[in-house]
CSV table of C-alpha atoms and ligand atoms in Angstrom, one decimal:
chain,number,residue,atom,x,y,z
A,1499,MET,CA,-1.0,13.3,-24.9
A,1500,SER,CA,-0.2,14.2,-21.2
A,1501,ASP,CA,2.3,16.6,-19.9
A,1502,PRO,CA,5.9,15.4,-19.6
A,1503,ILE,CA,7.5,14.8,-16.3
A,1504,ASP,CA,10.7,15.9,-15.9
A,1505,GLY,CA,11.2,15.8,-19.8
A,1506,LYS,CA,9.9,12.2,-19.8
A,1507,ALA,CA,6.7,11.3,-21.8
A,1508,CYS,CA,3.9,10.2,-19.5
A,1509,PRO,CA,4.1,6.5,-19.2
A,1510,VAL,CA,0.5,6.0,-19.2
A,1511,ALA,CA,-0.9,7.8,-22.2
A,1512,ASP,CA,-2.7,4.4,-23.4
A,1513,LEU,CA,-5.0,3.7,-20.5
A,1514,PRO,CA,-8.4,3.2,-21.7
A,1515,ALA,CA,-10.2,6.6,-22.4
A,1516,GLN,CA,-13.5,5.2,-21.6
A,1517,MET,CA,-12.3,5.1,-17.8
A,1518,MET,CA,-12.9,8.7,-16.8
A,1519,LEU,CA,-12.5,10.7,-13.6
A,1520,ASP,CA,-14.5,13.4,-13.3
A,1521,GLY,CA,-14.1,14.0,-17.1
A,1522,ARG,CA,-10.3,13.6,-17.5
A,1523,LEU,CA,-8.2,10.9,-18.7
A,1524,PRO,CA,-6.6,8.5,-16.0
A,1525,SER,CA,-3.1,9.1,-17.9
A,1526,ASP,CA,-3.5,12.8,-16.6
A,1527,PHE,CA,-4.3,11.6,-12.9
A,1528,VAL,CA,-1.0,9.2,-13.2
A,1529,CYS,CA,0.9,12.1,-14.4
A,1530,ALA,CA,-0.1,14.5,-11.7
A,1531,LEU,CA,0.2,12.0,-8.9
A,1532,LEU,CA,3.7,11.3,-10.2
A,1533,ALA,CA,4.8,14.7,-10.5
A,1534,TRP,CA,3.6,15.1,-6.6
A,1535,TYR,CA,5.3,12.2,-5.7
A,1536,GLN,CA,8.7,13.3,-7.1
A,1537,GLN,CA,8.4,16.6,-4.8
A,1538,GLN,CA,6.6,15.2,-2.0
A,1539,GLY,CA,7.1,11.4,-1.2
A,1540,ARG,CA,8.3,10.5,2.1
A,1541,ASP,CA,11.8,9.2,2.4
A,1542,LEU,CA,11.6,5.7,4.3
A,1543,PRO,CA,14.4,3.1,4.6
A,1544,TRP,CA,12.5,0.5,2.8
A,1545,ARG,CA,12.5,3.1,-0.1
A,1546,ARG,CA,16.3,3.1,-0.3
A,1547,THR,CA,16.3,-0.3,-1.8
A,1548,ARG,CA,14.9,-2.7,-4.5
A,1549,ASP,CA,15.8,-5.8,-2.8
A,1550,PRO,CA,12.5,-7.6,-2.9
A,1551,TYR,CA,13.5,-9.3,0.5
A,1552,ARG,CA,13.6,-5.9,2.2
A,1553,ILE,CA,10.6,-4.6,0.5
A,1554,TRP,CA,8.4,-7.9,1.8
A,1555,VAL,CA,9.6,-7.5,5.5
A,1556,SER,CA,8.4,-3.7,5.2
A,1557,GLU,CA,5.0,-4.6,3.4
A,1558,ILE,CA,4.2,-7.1,6.0
A,1559,MET,CA,5.2,-5.1,9.1
A,1560,LEU,CA,3.2,-2.4,7.6
A,1561,GLN,CA,0.0,-4.3,7.2
A,1562,GLN,CA,-1.6,-3.6,10.6
A,1563,THR,CA,1.2,-1.1,12.1
A,1564,THR,CA,2.1,2.5,11.9
A,1565,VAL,CA,5.1,3.7,10.1
A,1566,ALA,CA,6.2,5.2,13.3
A,1567,THR,CA,6.2,2.0,15.0
A,1568,VAL,CA,7.7,-0.1,11.8
A,1569,LEU,CA,10.5,2.7,11.8
A,1570,GLY,CA,11.6,1.6,15.3
A,1571,ARG,CA,11.6,-2.1,14.4
A,1572,TYR,CA,12.6,-2.5,10.8
A,1573,ASP,CA,16.3,-2.0,10.9
A,1574,ALA,CA,16.9,-4.3,14.0
A,1575,PHE,CA,14.7,-7.0,12.7
A,1576,LEU,CA,17.0,-6.8,9.4
A,1577,GLN,CA,20.1,-6.6,11.0
A,1578,GLN,CA,19.0,-9.9,13.0
A,1579,PHE,CA,17.7,-11.6,9.6
A,1580,SER,CA,19.7,-9.8,7.1
A,1581,THR,CA,18.9,-12.3,4.2
A,1582,LEU,CA,16.1,-14.4,3.1
A,1583,THR,CA,18.4,-17.3,4.0
A,1584,ALA,CA,19.0,-16.0,7.5
A,1585,LEU,CA,15.2,-15.8,8.2
A,1586,ALA,CA,14.2,-18.9,6.4
A,1587,THR,CA,16.9,-20.8,8.6
A,1588,ALA,CA,15.8,-19.1,12.0
A,1589,THR,CA,13.4,-21.1,14.1
A,1590,VAL,CA,10.1,-19.3,14.2
A,1591,GLU,CA,10.5,-19.1,18.1
A,1592,GLN,CA,13.2,-16.6,17.3
A,1593,VAL,CA,11.5,-14.7,14.5
A,1594,ILE,CA,8.5,-14.4,16.9
A,1595,GLU,CA,10.8,-12.8,19.6
A,1596,ALA,CA,12.4,-10.4,16.9
A,1597,TRP,CA,8.7,-9.6,16.3
A,1598,ALA,CA,8.1,-8.0,19.7
A,1599,GLY,CA,6.5,-4.7,19.8
A,1600,LEU,CA,5.0,-5.0,16.1
A,1601,GLY,CA,1.9,-7.1,17.4
A,1602,TYR,CA,-0.3,-9.4,14.9
A,1603,TYR,CA,2.3,-12.3,15.5
A,1604,SER,CA,0.5,-14.3,12.7
A,1605,ARG,CA,2.5,-12.1,10.6
A,1606,ALA,CA,5.8,-13.2,11.9
A,1607,ARG,CA,4.9,-17.0,11.7
A,1608,ASN,CA,3.7,-16.3,7.9
A,1609,LEU,CA,6.9,-14.7,7.3
A,1610,HIS,CA,9.0,-17.3,8.5
A,1611,ALA,CA,6.9,-20.2,6.5
A,1612,ALA,CA,6.8,-17.9,3.4
A,1613,ALA,CA,10.7,-17.5,3.9
A,1614,ARG,CA,11.3,-21.0,4.1
A,1615,ARG,CA,9.0,-21.9,0.9
A,1616,ILE,CA,11.1,-19.2,-1.2
A,1617,HIS,CA,14.2,-20.7,0.3
A,1618,ASP,CA,13.5,-24.4,-0.4
A,1619,ASP,CA,11.0,-24.2,-3.7
A,1620,PHE,CA,12.4,-21.2,-5.1
A,1621,ASP,CA,16.2,-21.6,-4.7
A,1622,GLY,CA,15.9,-18.6,-2.6
A,1623,GLU,CA,15.2,-16.5,-5.7
A,1624,PHE,CA,12.2,-14.1,-4.8
A,1625,PRO,CA,9.0,-14.6,-7.2
A,1626,ALA,CA,8.4,-11.7,-9.2
A,1627,ASP,CA,4.9,-13.1,-10.3
A,1628,PRO,CA,2.1,-11.7,-8.2
A,1629,GLU,CA,0.0,-15.1,-8.9
A,1630,VAL,CA,3.0,-17.2,-7.4
A,1631,LEU,CA,3.3,-14.6,-4.3
A,1632,GLN,CA,-0.3,-15.1,-3.3
A,1633,GLN,CA,0.4,-18.8,-3.0
A,1634,LEU,CA,2.5,-17.9,-0.1
A,1635,PRO,CA,1.6,-17.8,3.5
A,1636,GLY,CA,0.8,-14.2,4.6
A,1637,ILE,CA,0.9,-12.5,0.9
A,1638,GLY,CA,-2.6,-11.5,-0.2
A,1639,ARG,CA,-3.3,-9.7,-3.4
A,1640,SER,CA,-2.3,-6.2,-2.5
A,1641,THR,CA,1.0,-7.2,-0.9
A,1642,ALA,CA,2.0,-9.0,-3.8
A,1643,GLY,CA,1.3,-6.4,-6.3
A,1644,ALA,CA,3.2,-3.9,-3.9
A,1645,ILE,CA,6.3,-6.3,-3.8
A,1646,VAL,CA,6.1,-6.7,-7.7
A,1647,ALA,CA,5.3,-2.8,-8.4
A,1648,ILE,CA,8.2,-1.6,-6.0
A,1649,ALA,CA,10.9,-4.2,-6.2
A,1650,PHE,CA,10.5,-5.0,-9.8
A,1651,ASP,CA,8.8,-2.0,-11.2
A,1652,CYS,CA,6.2,-4.0,-13.0
A,1653,PRO,CA,2.8,-3.3,-13.4
A,1654,ALA,CA,0.7,-5.0,-10.6
A,1655,PRO,CA,-2.2,-3.0,-8.8
A,1656,ILE,CA,-2.3,-2.6,-5.0
A,1657,LEU,CA,-5.4,-1.9,-2.8
A,1658,ASP,CA,-4.4,-1.5,0.9
A,1659,ALA,CA,-6.2,0.6,3.3
A,1660,ASN,CA,-4.9,4.0,2.0
A,1661,VAL,CA,-5.3,3.2,-1.7
A,1662,ARG,CA,-9.0,1.8,-1.1
A,1663,ARG,CA,-9.7,5.1,0.6
A,1664,VAL,CA,-8.5,7.4,-2.0
A,1665,LEU,CA,-10.1,5.4,-4.8
A,1666,SER,CA,-13.3,5.3,-3.0
A,1667,ARG,CA,-13.0,9.1,-2.9
A,1668,LEU,CA,-11.7,9.8,-6.6
A,1669,PHE,CA,-14.8,7.6,-7.9
A,1670,ALA,CA,-17.3,8.8,-5.2
A,1671,LEU,CA,-18.0,5.0,-4.1
A,1672,GLN,CA,-21.6,5.0,-2.8
A,1673,GLN,CA,-21.2,1.8,-0.8
A,1674,SER,CA,-18.7,0.5,2.0
A,1675,PRO,CA,-15.5,-0.2,0.4
A,1676,ARG,CA,-15.6,-3.7,2.1
A,1677,ALA,CA,-18.7,-5.1,0.3
A,1678,ALA,CA,-18.0,-7.7,-2.2
A,1679,ALA,CA,-19.2,-5.8,-5.2
A,1680,ALA,CA,-17.4,-2.5,-4.1
A,1681,GLU,CA,-14.3,-4.6,-3.7
A,1682,LYS,CA,-14.6,-5.9,-7.4
A,1683,LEU,CA,-15.1,-2.3,-8.5
A,1684,LEU,CA,-12.0,-1.2,-6.5
A,1685,TRP,CA,-9.9,-3.7,-8.0
A,1686,GLN,CA,-11.0,-2.9,-11.4
A,1687,TRP,CA,-10.1,0.8,-10.9
A,1688,ALA,CA,-7.0,0.1,-9.0
A,1689,THR,CA,-6.1,-2.1,-12.3
A,1690,LEU,CA,-7.0,0.4,-14.8
A,1691,LEU,CA,-5.1,3.3,-13.0
A,1692,THR,CA,-2.1,1.5,-12.5
A,1693,PRO,CA,0.6,2.5,-15.3
A,1694,ASP,CA,3.0,0.6,-17.7
A,1695,ALA,CA,5.9,2.2,-16.6
A,1696,GLN,CA,7.0,4.3,-13.5
A,1697,VAL,CA,4.9,1.8,-11.4
A,1698,HIS,CA,7.5,2.0,-8.6
A,1699,ASP,CA,6.9,5.4,-7.9
A,1700,TYR,CA,3.2,5.5,-8.8
A,1701,THR,CA,2.6,3.0,-6.1
A,1702,GLN,CA,4.4,4.7,-3.7
A,1703,GLY,CA,2.5,7.7,-4.7
A,1704,MET,CA,-0.8,6.2,-4.0
A,1705,MET,CA,0.2,5.1,-0.5
A,1706,ASP,CA,1.8,8.6,0.3
A,1707,LEU,CA,-1.1,10.6,-1.0
A,1708,GLY,CA,-3.6,8.2,1.4
A,1709,ALA,CA,-1.0,8.6,4.3
A,1710,MET,CA,-0.3,12.5,3.8
A,1711,VAL,CA,-3.1,14.0,1.9
A,1712,CYS,CA,-6.4,11.7,1.6
A,1713,LEU,CA,-6.4,11.2,5.3
A,1714,PRO,CA,-9.4,9.2,7.0
A,1715,GLY,CA,-11.1,11.7,8.8
A,1716,LYS,CA,-10.1,15.1,7.4
A,1717,PRO,CA,-8.8,14.7,3.7
A,1718,GLN,CA,-6.6,18.1,3.0
A,1719,CYS,CA,-8.4,18.4,-0.3
A,1720,GLU,CA,-7.1,22.0,-0.9
A,1721,GLY,CA,-3.4,20.9,-1.0
A,1722,CYS,CA,-4.5,17.7,-3.0
A,1723,PRO,CA,-2.6,17.1,-6.2
A,1724,VAL,CA,-5.3,15.2,-7.6
A,1725,LYS,CA,-8.3,17.2,-6.5
A,1726,ALA,CA,-9.3,18.0,-10.2
A,1727,PHE,CA,-9.8,14.2,-10.5
A,1728,CYS,CA,-11.9,13.7,-7.5
A,1729,LEU,CA,-15.8,13.2,-7.8
A,1730,ALA,CA,-16.2,13.2,-3.8
A,1731,TYR,CA,-14.4,16.5,-3.6
A,1732,ARG,CA,-16.4,17.8,-6.4
A,1733,GLN,CA,-19.6,16.6,-4.5
A,1734,GLY,CA,-18.5,17.7,-1.3
A,1735,LEU,CA,-18.7,14.2,-0.2
A,1736,GLN,CA,-15.0,13.6,0.5
A,1737,GLU,CA,-15.7,13.7,4.7
A,1738,ASP,CA,-18.7,11.2,4.1
A,1739,ILE,CA,-16.8,8.5,2.1
A,1740,PRO,CA,-15.5,5.9,2.3
A,1741,LEU,CA,-19.2,4.9,3.8
A,1742,LYS,CA,-19.0,2.6,6.9
A,1743,ALA,CA,-20.1,-0.8,7.1
A,1744,THR,CA,-22.4,-1.8,9.7
A,1745,LYS,CA,-20.6,-3.9,12.1
A,1746,LYS,CA,-21.7,-7.0,13.4
A,1747,PRO,CA,-21.9,-7.5,17.3
A,1748,VAL,CA,-19.1,-9.3,19.0
A,1749,PRO,CA,-19.4,-11.6,21.8
A,1750,THR,CA,-17.6,-11.2,24.9
A,1751,ARG,CA,-15.5,-13.9,26.5
A,1752,TYR,CA,-14.2,-13.9,30.1
A,1753,GLN,CA,-11.2,-15.1,31.5
A,1754,VAL,CA,-9.1,-15.0,35.1
A,1755,ALA,CA,-5.5,-14.2,34.4
A,1756,VAL,CA,-3.6,-15.6,37.4
A,1757,VAL,CA,-0.1,-13.7,37.9
A,1758,LEU,CA,2.1,-15.8,40.2
A,1759,GLU,CA,4.8,-14.0,42.0
A,1760,LEU,CA,7.8,-15.7,43.4
A,1761,ARG,CA,10.6,-13.3,45.2
A,1762,GLY,CA,10.1,-10.9,42.4
A,1763,ARG,CA,9.6,-13.2,39.2
A,1764,LEU,CA,6.3,-13.6,37.7
A,1765,LEU,CA,5.2,-17.0,36.1
A,1766,VAL,CA,4.5,-17.0,32.2
A,1767,ARG,CA,4.2,-19.8,29.7
A,1768,ARG,CA,4.5,-19.9,25.9
A,1769,ARG,CA,1.4,-20.9,23.8
A,1770,PRO,CA,1.7,-23.9,21.5
A,1771,THR,CA,3.5,-22.7,18.2
A,1772,GLU,CA,0.4,-23.9,16.1
A,1773,GLY,CA,-2.9,-22.3,16.8
A,1774,PHE,CA,-4.4,-19.3,18.1
A,1775,LEU,CA,-1.7,-16.6,19.3
A,1776,GLY,CA,0.9,-19.6,18.5
A,1777,GLY,CA,4.3,-19.0,19.9
A,1778,LEU,CA,3.5,-16.0,22.2
A,1779,TRP,CA,3.6,-15.8,26.0
A,1780,GLU,CA,0.8,-15.4,28.6
A,1781,PHE,CA,0.3,-15.8,32.3
A,1782,PRO,CA,-1.7,-18.8,33.3
A,1783,THR,CA,-5.5,-18.3,32.6
A,1784,VAL,CA,-8.9,-20.1,33.4
A,1785,ASP,CA,-11.7,-19.4,31.2
A,1786,ILE,CA,-14.9,-18.3,33.2
A,1787,LYS,CA,-18.4,-18.1,32.2
A,1788,ARG,CA,-19.2,-15.0,33.8
A,1789,VAL,CA,-17.3,-12.3,36.1
A,1790,THR,CA,-19.1,-13.6,39.3
A,1791,GLY,CA,-17.1,-16.9,39.2
A,1792,ALA,CA,-13.8,-15.3,38.9
A,1793,GLU,CA,-12.4,-15.5,42.6
A,1794,ALA,CA,-13.4,-18.8,43.1
A,1795,ALA,CA,-11.7,-19.9,39.6
A,1796,VAL,CA,-8.4,-18.2,41.2
A,1797,GLN,CA,-8.5,-19.9,44.4
A,1798,GLY,CA,-9.3,-23.3,42.5
A,1799,MET,CA,-6.5,-22.8,40.4
A,1800,VAL,CA,-4.1,-22.0,43.1
A,1801,LYS,CA,-5.1,-24.9,45.2
A,1802,GLN,CA,-4.7,-27.3,42.3
A,1803,MET,CA,-1.2,-26.2,42.0
A,1804,GLY,CA,-0.4,-27.2,45.4
A,1805,LEU,CA,0.1,-23.3,46.3
A,1806,THR,CA,-0.6,-20.9,49.1
A,1807,GLY,CA,-1.3,-17.3,49.0
A,1808,ASP,CA,-4.0,-15.1,48.7
A,1809,PRO,CA,-5.3,-13.8,45.4
A,1810,VAL,CA,-5.6,-10.2,45.4
A,1811,PHE,CA,-7.9,-8.5,42.5
A,1812,VAL,CA,-5.8,-5.8,40.4
A,1813,GLY,CA,-8.4,-4.9,37.8
A,1814,SER,CA,-9.5,-6.1,34.7
A,1815,SER,CA,-8.5,-5.4,31.1
A,1816,HIS,CA,-10.4,-5.5,27.5
A,1817,HIS,CA,-8.8,-6.9,24.5
A,1818,LEU,CA,-10.7,-6.8,21.1
A,1819,TYR,CA,-9.9,-9.6,18.6
A,1820,SER,CA,-11.7,-9.8,15.2
A,1821,HIS,CA,-14.2,-12.3,16.5
A,1822,PHE,CA,-14.7,-11.6,20.1
A,1823,LYS,CA,-13.8,-9.5,23.2
A,1824,LEU,CA,-11.8,-10.9,25.9
A,1825,GLU,CA,-12.6,-9.3,29.5
A,1826,SER,CA,-9.4,-10.6,31.5
A,1827,LEU,CA,-9.8,-10.3,35.4
A,1828,VAL,CA,-6.4,-10.0,36.5
A,1829,TYR,CA,-5.4,-11.5,40.2
A,1830,LEU,CA,-1.9,-11.4,41.6
A,1831,VAL,CA,-0.9,-14.0,44.2
A,1832,ASP,CA,2.3,-13.4,45.8
A,1833,LEU,CA,3.8,-16.9,46.9
A,1834,GLY,CA,6.0,-15.6,49.3
A,1835,ASP,CA,9.1,-18.0,50.1
A,1836,SER,CA,7.2,-20.7,48.5
A,1837,LEU,CA,9.6,-23.9,46.8
A,1838,LEU,CA,8.2,-23.9,43.7
A,1839,VAL,CA,9.4,-25.3,40.2
A,1840,ALA,CA,8.1,-24.1,36.8
A,1841,GLU,CA,6.5,-26.6,34.7
A,1842,THR,CA,8.3,-27.4,31.2
A,1843,ALA,CA,6.4,-24.9,29.3
A,1844,ALA,CA,6.7,-22.1,32.0
A,1845,GLN,CA,9.5,-19.8,33.1
A,1846,TRP,CA,9.8,-17.4,36.0
A,1847,ARG,CA,10.8,-13.8,34.5
A,1848,THR,CA,11.8,-10.5,36.2
A,1849,TYR,CA,9.7,-7.6,35.4
A,1850,GLU,CA,12.7,-6.2,33.6
A,1851,GLU,CA,12.6,-9.3,31.2
A,1852,LEU,CA,8.9,-9.3,30.7
A,1853,GLU,CA,9.0,-5.9,29.0
A,1854,CYS,CA,11.0,-7.5,26.2
A,1855,LEU,CA,9.0,-10.7,26.2
A,1856,ALA,CA,6.7,-11.6,23.4
A,1857,LEU,CA,3.5,-11.4,25.5
A,1858,HIS,CA,0.5,-11.8,23.3
A,1859,GLY,CA,-1.6,-8.4,23.2
A,1860,ALA,CA,-4.4,-8.9,25.9
A,1861,HIS,CA,-1.6,-10.3,28.3
A,1862,LYS,CA,0.8,-7.2,27.3
A,1863,LYS,CA,-2.6,-5.2,29.1
A,1864,VAL,CA,-2.4,-7.7,31.9
A,1865,PHE,CA,1.3,-7.2,32.8
A,1866,ALA,CA,0.5,-3.3,32.7
A,1867,LYS,CA,-2.1,-4.0,35.7
A,1868,VAL,CA,0.3,-5.8,37.8
A,1869,ARG,CA,3.3,-3.4,37.0
A,1870,THR,CA,1.3,-0.1,37.9
B,3285,SF4,FE1,-8.8,12.9,-1.4
B,3285,SF4,FE2,-9.6,15.4,-1.3
B,3285,SF4,FE3,-7.6,14.4,-2.8
B,3285,SF4,FE4,-10.2,13.6,-3.3
B,3285,SF4,S1,-9.5,15.8,-3.5
B,3285,SF4,S2,-8.4,12.8,-3.3
B,3285,SF4,S3,-11.1,13.5,-1.4
B,3285,SF4,S4,-7.5,14.6,-0.7
């Protein structure tokens, strides 16, 4: 029987005994983690609620964004969309605008689409079943597990980046944790370790262990509450694990970003809501095959629009997507006092307005080039 925590029996005494952590029972691991979490766990706004809607929003925001950035946006987003109904009945453009600053805007579109599904198909009642949650846009297995564990305190494993790293080290995984075989193993370990009770605290304890102690570059093993269970620590491999995956080279694509300026305002247009970077704003662009064709492409575009003005090269910016690199060659064209009306999908915006506009990541960098 494991040690009690705060006078309560450890909730995981019945976990399979054949699953050992450096010779110890997983239940002892869970108890050590819970004891540490009760002392050291982080106080975060989304931890002061059991409302699945608010927990879901935090989980989606945290998927590819740091806690520090989310802290600056979470309350404001929930003030604007204080309930699931408020989010479901908003337009996708409003949700994208409110997402500005968090990046990876497909998350905002999915959040909106999933809110509509819950509103329409589940009478606004948040599903508590991970299998059902995974049918909703933007909710994968780990996010579904986190919502169920944290909001409903029901056993459901998670495998986010932090937990993936912690488990890889605990069990001294000798392959990249992104490999298909490793993925299966990690889910098995995550499932076996997840206790039947106090899942809310356990799940957040695992997240905190990865975020505060079992850090990517330099794990703080001496102060780690579970070092007695950790195979990588015992073998001195904690800084070598997780093993790195060999990366495939990604192609580079080139574009010219043409920043048209008319009396202190710049022309931007919104991308179609459906598709890549849907609903986000950008400057007019022309795709080019190679850098040497840039100047001719700008002149061609300016002429085609019936404008006059000398393009000035202000620099190039780089942006990495999952499947390609984008190099944008940035040209500023001052249109002087021309008379020009923006086409329907385009708008003239001041520099101050552009600071707050939901430009996509590559064109935030383009804007930074012309602003300096
Ligand atoms: Fe991570 Fe070190 Fe703790 Fe192992 S002992 S879980 S490597 S911090």
